[in-house]
Coordinates of N, CA, C and O in Angstrom, one line a residue:
M1 N 0.4 -3.2 -25.7 CA 1.8 -2.8 -25.4 C 1.8 -1.3 -25.0 O 1.2 -0.5 -25.7
I2 N 2.5 -1.0 -24.0 CA 2.6 0.3 -23.5 C 4.1 0.7 -23.3 O 4.8 0.1 -22.5
L3 N 4.6 1.6 -24.1 CA 6.0 2.0 -24.1 C 7.0 0.8 -24.2 O 8.0 0.8 -23.6
G4 N 6.6 -0.1 -25.1 CA 7.5 -1.3 -25.3 C 7.2 -2.4 -24.3 O 7.8 -3.5 -24.4
W5 N 6.4 -2.3 -23.3 CA 6.1 -3.3 -22.3 C 4.8 -4.0 -22.7 O 3.8 -3.4 -23.1
H6 N 4.8 -5.3 -22.7 CA 3.6 -6.1 -22.8 C 2.9 -6.2 -21.4 O 3.5 -6.7 -20.5
V7 N 1.7 -5.7 -21.4 CA 1.0 -5.5 -20.1 C -0.3 -6.3 -20.1 O -1.0 -6.3 -21.1
S8 N -0.6 -7.0 -19.0 CA -1.8 -7.7 -18.9 C -2.3 -7.6 -17.5 O -1.5 -7.4 -16.5
G9 N -3.6 -7.8 -17.3 CA -4.2 -7.7 -15.9 C -5.6 -8.4 -15.9 O -6.2 -8.6 -17.0
S10 N -6.0 -8.7 -14.7 CA -7.3 -9.2 -14.6 C -7.9 -8.8 -13.2 O -7.2 -8.5 -12.3
F11 N -9.2 -8.9 -13.1 CA -10.0 -8.6 -11.9 C -11.2 -9.4 -11.8 O -11.8 -9.7 -12.9
G12 N -11.5 -9.9 -10.7 CA -12.7 -10.7 -10.5 C -13.4 -10.4 -9.2 O -12.7 -10.1 -8.2
Y13 N -14.7 -10.5 -9.2 CA -15.5 -10.3 -7.9 C -16.7 -11.3 -8.0 O -17.3 -11.4 -9.0
A14 N -17.1 -11.8 -6.9 CA -18.3 -12.6 -6.8 C -18.8 -12.5 -5.4 O -18.1 -12.4 -4.4
Q15 N -20.1 -12.7 -5.3 CA -20.8 -12.7 -4.0 C -22.0 -13.6 -4.2 O -22.8 -13.4 -5.1
N16 N -22.1 -14.6 -3.3 CA -23.3 -15.5 -3.4 C -24.5 -14.9 -2.7 O -24.4 -14.0 -2.0
A17 N -25.7 -15.5 -3.0 CA -26.9 -15.0 -2.4 C -27.3 -15.9 -1.3 O -27.3 -17.2 -1.4
Q18 N -27.8 -15.4 -0.2 CA -28.3 -16.2 0.9 C -29.7 -16.7 0.6 O -30.5 -16.0 0.1
T19 N -29.8 -18.1 0.8 CA -31.1 -18.7 0.6 C -31.5 -19.6 1.8 O -30.8 -19.6 2.8
L20 N -32.6 -20.3 1.7 CA -32.9 -21.2 2.8 C -31.9 -22.3 2.9 O -31.7 -22.8 4.0
L21 N -31.3 -22.8 1.8 CA -30.3 -23.9 1.9 C -28.9 -23.3 2.2 O -28.2 -24.0 2.9
V22 N -28.6 -22.2 1.7 CA -27.3 -21.6 2.0 C -27.5 -20.5 3.0 O -28.0 -19.4 2.6
T23 N -27.1 -20.7 4.2 CA -27.4 -19.8 5.3 C -26.3 -18.8 5.6 O -26.3 -18.2 6.7
Y24 N -25.4 -18.7 4.7 CA -24.3 -17.7 4.9 C -24.0 -17.0 3.5 O -24.4 -17.5 2.5
M25 N -23.4 -15.9 3.6 CA -23.0 -15.2 2.4 C -21.5 -15.1 2.3 O -20.8 -14.8 3.3
N26 N -20.9 -15.3 1.2 CA -19.5 -15.3 1.0 C -19.2 -14.3 -0.2 O -19.9 -14.2 -1.2
S27 N -18.2 -13.4 0.0 CA -17.8 -12.6 -1.1 C -16.3 -12.8 -1.3 O -15.5 -13.2 -0.5
F28 N -15.9 -12.5 -2.6 CA -14.5 -12.8 -3.0 C -14.1 -11.8 -4.1 O -14.9 -11.5 -4.9
Y29 N -12.9 -11.4 -4.0 CA -12.3 -10.6 -5.2 C -10.9 -11.0 -5.3 O -10.2 -11.4 -4.4
N30 N -10.4 -10.8 -6.6 CA -9.0 -11.0 -6.8 C -8.6 -10.1 -8.0 O -9.4 -9.7 -8.8
Y31 N -7.3 -9.8 -8.0 CA -6.8 -9.1 -9.2 C -5.3 -9.4 -9.4 O -4.6 -9.9 -8.4
S32 N -4.8 -9.2 -10.6 CA -3.4 -9.5 -10.9 C -3.0 -8.7 -12.1 O -3.8 -8.2 -12.9
G33 N -1.7 -8.5 -12.2 CA -1.1 -7.8 -13.3 C 0.3 -8.3 -13.6 O 1.0 -8.8 -12.7
N34 N 0.6 -8.2 -14.9 CA 1.9 -8.7 -15.3 C 2.5 -7.7 -16.4 O 1.7 -7.1 -17.1
M35 N 3.8 -7.6 -16.4 CA 4.4 -6.8 -17.5 C 5.7 -7.5 -17.8 O 6.4 -8.0 -17.0
R36 N 6.1 -7.4 -19.1 CA 7.3 -8.0 -19.6 C 7.9 -7.2 -20.7 O 7.1 -6.5 -21.5
R37 N 9.2 -7.3 -20.9 CA 9.8 -6.6 -22.0 C 11.1 -7.3 -22.4 O 11.7 -7.9 -21.5
R38 N 11.4 -7.1 -23.6 CA 12.6 -7.7 -24.2 C 13.5 -6.6 -24.8 O 13.0 -5.8 -25.5
W39 N 14.8 -6.7 -24.4 CA 15.8 -5.8 -25.0 C 16.9 -6.7 -25.6 O 17.7 -7.3 -24.9
G40 N 16.8 -7.0 -26.9 CA 17.7 -7.9 -27.6 C 17.5 -9.3 -27.0 O 16.4 -9.9 -27.1
K41 N 18.5 -9.8 -26.4 CA 18.4 -11.2 -25.8 C 18.0 -11.1 -24.3 O 17.9 -12.1 -23.7
V42 N 17.9 -9.9 -23.7 CA 17.6 -9.8 -22.3 C 16.0 -9.7 -22.2 O 15.4 -8.9 -22.8
N43 N 15.5 -10.5 -21.3 CA 14.1 -10.5 -21.0 C 13.9 -10.1 -19.5 O 14.6 -10.6 -18.7
V44 N 12.9 -9.2 -19.3 CA 12.6 -8.8 -17.9 C 11.1 -8.9 -17.7 O 10.3 -8.6 -18.6
G45 N 10.7 -9.4 -16.6 CA 9.2 -9.5 -16.3 C 8.9 -9.3 -14.8 O 9.7 -9.6 -14.0
F46 N 7.7 -8.7 -14.6 CA 7.3 -8.5 -13.2 C 5.8 -8.9 -13.1 O 5.1 -8.7 -14.1
G47 N 5.4 -9.3 -12.0 CA 4.0 -9.6 -11.8 C 3.5 -9.4 -10.3 O 4.4 -9.5 -9.4
A48 N 2.3 -9.2 -10.1 CA 1.7 -9.1 -8.8 C 0.3 -9.5 -8.8 O -0.4 -9.4 -9.8
G49 N -0.2 -10.0 -7.6 CA -1.6 -10.4 -7.5 C -2.0 -10.4 -6.1 O -1.2 -10.5 -5.2
A50 N -3.3 -10.3 -5.9 CA -3.9 -10.3 -4.5 C -5.3 -10.9 -4.5 O -6.0 -10.8 -5.6
S51 N -5.8 -11.4 -3.4 CA -7.1 -11.9 -3.3 C -7.6 -11.7 -1.9 O -6.8 -11.6 -1.0
R52 N -8.9 -11.7 -1.8 CA -9.6 -11.6 -0.4 C -10.9 -12.3 -0.5 O -11.6 -12.2 -1.5
T53 N -11.2 -13.0 0.6 CA -12.5 -13.7 0.7 C -13.0 -13.6 2.1 O -12.1 -13.5 3.0
A54 N -14.3 -13.6 2.3 CA -14.8 -13.6 3.7 C -16.3 -14.0 3.7 O -17.0 -13.9 2.7
L55 N -16.7 -14.5 4.9 CA -18.1 -14.7 5.1 C -18.6 -13.3 5.6 O -18.1 -12.8 6.5
T56 N -19.5 -12.7 4.8 CA -19.9 -11.3 5.0 C -20.5 -11.1 6.4 O -20.4 -10.0 6.9
A57 N -21.2 -12.0 7.0 CA -21.9 -11.7 8.2 C -21.2 -12.2 9.5 O -21.7 -12.1 10.6
V58 N -20.0 -12.8 9.3 CA -19.3 -13.4 10.4 C -17.9 -12.7 10.6 O -17.1 -12.8 9.7
A59 N -17.7 -12.0 11.7 CA -16.4 -11.3 11.9 C -15.3 -12.3 12.1 O -15.5 -13.4 12.6
G60 N -14.1 -11.9 11.6 CA -13.0 -12.8 11.8 C -12.8 -13.9 10.8 O -12.0 -14.8 11.0
T61 N -13.6 -13.9 9.7 CA -13.5 -14.9 8.7 C -12.8 -14.5 7.4 O -12.8 -15.2 6.4
A62 N -12.2 -13.3 7.4 CA -11.6 -12.8 6.2 C -10.2 -13.5 6.0 O -9.5 -13.8 6.9
N63 N -10.0 -13.8 4.7 CA -8.7 -14.3 4.3 C -8.1 -13.5 3.2 O -8.9 -13.0 2.3
S64 N -6.9 -13.2 3.2 CA -6.3 -12.4 2.1 C -4.9 -13.0 1.8 O -4.3 -13.6 2.6
S65 N -4.5 -12.7 0.5 CA -3.2 -13.2 0.1 C -2.6 -12.2 -0.9 O -3.4 -11.5 -1.6
E66 N -1.3 -12.1 -1.0 CA -0.6 -11.2 -2.0 C 0.6 -12.0 -2.5 O 1.2 -12.8 -1.8
S67 N 0.9 -11.8 -3.7 CA 2.1 -12.4 -4.3 C 2.8 -11.5 -5.3 O 2.1 -10.7 -6.0
Y68 N 4.1 -11.6 -5.4 CA 4.9 -10.8 -6.3 C 5.9 -11.6 -6.9 O 6.4 -12.6 -6.3
N69 N 6.3 -11.3 -8.1 CA 7.4 -12.1 -8.8 C 8.1 -11.2 -9.8 O 7.6 -10.2 -10.2
A70 N 9.3 -11.6 -10.1 CA 10.2 -10.9 -11.0 C 11.1 -11.9 -11.7 O 11.5 -12.9 -11.1
S71 N 11.5 -11.6 -12.9 CA 12.4 -12.5 -13.6 C 13.3 -11.7 -14.5 O 12.8 -10.7 -15.1
V72 N 14.5 -12.2 -14.8 CA 15.3 -11.6 -15.7 C 16.1 -12.8 -16.4 O 16.4 -13.7 -15.8
G73 N 16.2 -12.7 -17.7 CA 16.8 -13.7 -18.5 C 17.7 -13.2 -19.6 O 17.5 -12.1 -20.1
Y74 N 18.6 -14.1 -20.0 CA 19.4 -13.8 -21.2 C 19.3 -14.9 -22.2 O 19.7 -16.1 -21.9
G75 N 18.7 -14.6 -23.3 CA 18.5 -15.7 -24.3 C 17.8 -16.9 -23.7 O 16.9 -16.7 -22.9
M76 N 18.2 -18.1 -24.2 CA 17.6 -19.3 -23.6 C 18.5 -20.0 -22.6 O 18.3 -21.0 -22.2
W77 N 19.6 -19.3 -22.3 CA 20.6 -20.0 -21.5 C 20.6 -19.6 -20.0 O 21.0 -20.4 -19.2
L78 N 20.1 -18.5 -19.6 CA 20.1 -18.0 -18.2 C 18.9 -17.3 -17.8 O 18.4 -16.4 -18.5
T79 N 18.3 -17.7 -16.7 CA 17.1 -17.1 -16.2 C 17.2 -17.0 -14.7 O 17.5 -18.1 -14.0
A80 N 16.9 -15.9 -14.1 CA 16.8 -15.8 -12.6 C 15.4 -15.3 -12.3 O 14.9 -14.4 -12.9
T81 N 14.8 -15.9 -11.3 CA 13.5 -15.5 -10.8 C 13.5 -15.4 -9.3 O 14.2 -16.0 -8.6
G82 N 12.5 -14.6 -8.9 CA 12.3 -14.4 -7.5 C 10.8 -14.2 -7.2 O 10.1 -13.7 -8.1
S83 N 10.4 -14.6 -6.1 CA 9.0 -14.4 -5.7 C 8.8 -14.2 -4.2 O 9.6 -14.6 -3.4
Y84 N 7.7 -13.6 -3.9 CA 7.3 -13.3 -2.5 C 5.8 -13.5 -2.4 O 5.1 -13.0 -3.2
S85 N 5.4 -14.2 -1.3 CA 4.0 -14.4 -1.1 C 3.7 -14.2 0.4 O 4.5 -14.5 1.3
K86 N 2.5 -13.7 0.7 CA 2.1 -13.7 2.1 C 0.6 -13.9 2.1 O -0.1 -13.5 1.2
A87 N 0.1 -14.5 3.2 CA -1.3 -14.8 3.4 C -1.7 -14.6 4.8 O -0.8 -14.7 5.7
S88 N -2.9 -14.2 5.1 CA -3.3 -14.0 6.4 C -4.8 -14.3 6.5 O -5.5 -14.3 5.5
G89 N -5.3 -14.6 7.7 CA -6.7 -14.9 7.9 C -7.0 -16.2 8.6 O -6.1 -16.9 9.0
Q90 N -8.3 -16.5 8.7 CA -8.8 -17.7 9.3 C -9.0 -18.7 8.2 O -9.8 -18.5 7.3
A91 N -8.4 -19.9 8.3 CA -8.6 -20.9 7.3 C -9.7 -21.8 7.8 O -9.9 -22.1 9.0
L92 N -10.5 -22.3 6.8 CA -11.5 -23.3 7.1 C -11.1 -24.6 6.4 O -11.5 -24.9 5.3
A93 N -10.2 -25.3 7.1 CA -9.5 -26.4 6.5 C -10.4 -27.7 6.4 O -10.3 -28.4 5.4
T94 N -11.2 -27.9 7.4 CA -12.0 -29.2 7.4 C -13.4 -28.9 7.8 O -13.7 -27.8 8.4
G95 N -14.3 -29.8 7.6 CA -15.6 -29.7 8.1 C -15.7 -29.4 9.6 O -16.6 -28.7 10.1
G96 N -14.8 -30.0 10.3 CA -14.8 -29.8 11.8 C -14.5 -28.4 12.2 O -15.1 -27.8 13.1
D97 N -13.7 -27.7 11.4 CA -13.4 -26.3 11.6 C -14.6 -25.4 11.3 O -14.8 -24.4 11.9
W98 N -15.5 -25.8 10.4 CA -16.6 -25.0 10.1 C -17.6 -24.9 11.3 O -18.3 -23.9 11.4
C99 N -17.6 -25.9 12.1 CA -18.5 -25.9 13.3 C -18.2 -24.8 14.3 O -19.1 -24.5 15.1
R100 N -17.1 -24.1 14.2 CA -16.8 -23.0 15.1 C -17.6 -21.8 14.7 O -17.8 -20.9 15.5
F101 N -18.1 -21.7 13.5 CA -18.9 -20.6 13.1 C -20.4 -20.9 13.1 O -20.8 -21.8 12.4
P102 N -21.2 -20.1 13.9 CA -22.6 -20.5 14.0 C -23.3 -20.5 12.6 O -24.2 -21.4 12.5
C103 N -23.0 -19.7 11.7 CA -23.7 -19.7 10.4 C -23.4 -21.0 9.6 O -24.2 -21.3 8.7
L104 N -22.3 -21.7 9.9 CA -21.9 -22.9 9.2 C -22.3 -24.2 9.9 O -22.1 -25.3 9.4
R105 N -22.8 -24.1 11.1 CA -23.1 -25.3 11.8 C -24.1 -26.3 11.1 O -24.0 -27.5 11.3
P106 N -25.0 -25.8 10.3 CA -25.9 -26.8 9.6 C -25.0 -27.7 8.6 O -25.5 -28.8 8.3
L107 N -23.8 -27.3 8.3 CA -23.0 -28.1 7.4 C -22.2 -29.1 8.1 O -21.6 -30.0 7.5
C108 N -22.2 -29.1 9.4 CA -21.4 -30.0 10.3 C -22.1 -31.3 10.4 O -23.3 -31.4 10.5
L109 N -21.3 -32.4 10.4 CA -21.8 -33.7 10.6 C -22.0 -34.1 12.0 O -22.8 -35.0 12.2
R110 N -21.3 -33.5 12.9 CA -21.5 -33.9 14.3 C -22.7 -33.1 14.9 O -23.0 -32.0 14.5
A111 N -23.3 -33.7 15.9 CA -24.5 -33.1 16.6 C -24.0 -32.1 17.6 O -23.0 -32.2 18.2
W112 N -24.9 -31.0 17.7 CA -24.6 -30.0 18.7 C -25.5 -30.1 19.8 O -26.5 -29.7 20.1

């Protein structure tokens, strides 16, 4: 607790290792934080988070996202919330999409 606020947060990072079977490297990180406070029957809370991932050796494969939220409530009868999110980057939705990236072509089922 900091000055009456309940505060929490997290951070994560990972990077895989390139091998003979895995011919690409991927890195990923994310972080988030939340804070909330109560004044009598009034509750207030805020939160934010972000993440980023990319194939390290292939330009144009980065993806990122951000999200924010806030809430205010009165007792158990009334709560108002709001949120905002945005994302950007190149999505790899299906195996067919992977084939556009030379480092992922071994994963494709169709012949080149």
